[in-house]
Amino acid sequence: MLRDKMTDNIRDRFQEVMDRIRGAAQACGRDPESVRLVVVSKTVGADSVKEAILSGAKILGENYVQEARDKINALSLSDISWHFIGHLQTNKAKYAVRLFDLIHSVDSFKLAREIDKYAGKIAKCQPVLVQVNIAGEATKSGISEEKAVNLVKEISRLENLSIKGLMTMPPFFNAPDRVRPFFAALKVLSGLIRAEQIPNVEMAELSMGMTGDFEVAIEEGATLVRVGTAIFGERS
Ligand SMILES: *Cc1c(COP(=O)(O)O)cnc(C)c1O
């Protein structure tokens, strides 16, 4: 059977990323099972996403609600988990709670309250991560490091959502050693929050690391790495 080059590429690249994750975990004495790959499929068509799933992808990460909904409907696969990783507008919260098993990007009480409201309507307890703007960049989403603990405390009182950890998008794209301090800082922050023993809050997950820096993120404690380009190629 003739296979097209693009899908073969996805399979090979997916395997390569999995191997690199395993290698990075083992090299720093971590259980490779403690790191999960979120295959970032924003702007990628359903056929390519399907190929990634056939290659073994278990978690897909999407940035846009409408785009994700179309793909999820087109693929209708039961054992795949879909994560929302982009900036979530409050008016999209009601769709997000129906579509996603984990929302990585909660950075305000207002957004958390909307998620809580719509999760309640479908009797769901929505798992979320709190996105932290760890470098304090003016242009990035995320709560500041200083305000993160208070935000977590506030959100923890909402009944229909539960905080599972933290997420960050550091600066210095493709310069792994310049991002290391930011990954380390997110881990420290997660330890500080854990020490507060806030009811209804787990600090089990650290979502950090992308194509250019996921190995460094794993060395610094990532449990979820979000990788798109290394699997699907450059986005157009
Ligand atoms: C696009 C995106 C990624 C994946 O980035 P790559 O460099 O393509 O691996 C990860 N996280 C978020 C939040 C993204 O928007």
Short mmCIF file of N, CA and C in Angstrom, two decimals, residues 105 109 119 150 152-153 198 200 214 222:
data_model
loop_
_atom_site.label_atom_id
_atom_site.label_comp_id
_atom_site.label_asym_id
_atom_site.label_seq_id
_atom_site.Cartn_x
_atom_site.Cartn_y
_atom_site.Cartn_z
N SER A 105 -5.28 26.76 31.15
CA SER A 105 -5.01 28.19 31.03
C SER A 105 -5.93 29.08 31.86
N PHE A 109 -10.08 34.90 38.28
CA PHE A 109 -11.23 34.38 39.01
C PHE A 109 -12.48 34.44 38.14
N ALA A 119 -19.81 24.12 34.31
CA ALA A 119 -19.52 22.75 34.74
C ALA A 119 -20.66 22.27 35.64
N ASN A 150 -2.95 33.57 45.96
CA ASN A 150 -4.28 34.10 46.28
C ASN A 150 -5.33 33.66 45.28
N VAL A 152 -5.29 30.94 43.51
CA VAL A 152 -5.57 29.51 43.76
C VAL A 152 -6.53 29.37 44.95
N LYS A 153 -6.30 30.15 45.98
CA LYS A 153 -7.18 30.07 47.16
C LYS A 153 -8.61 30.47 46.81
N ILE A 198 -4.23 23.74 50.66
CA ILE A 198 -5.53 24.34 50.38
C ILE A 198 -6.51 23.23 49.99
N ASN A 200 -9.20 21.04 48.19
CA ASN A 200 -9.66 20.99 46.80
C ASN A 200 -8.58 21.42 45.79
N PHE A 214 11.37 21.09 25.64
CA PHE A 214 10.67 20.14 26.52
C PHE A 214 11.61 19.27 27.35
N ALA A 222 8.60 18.90 34.74
CA ALA A 222 7.35 18.88 33.97
C ALA A 222 6.67 17.51 34.06
#
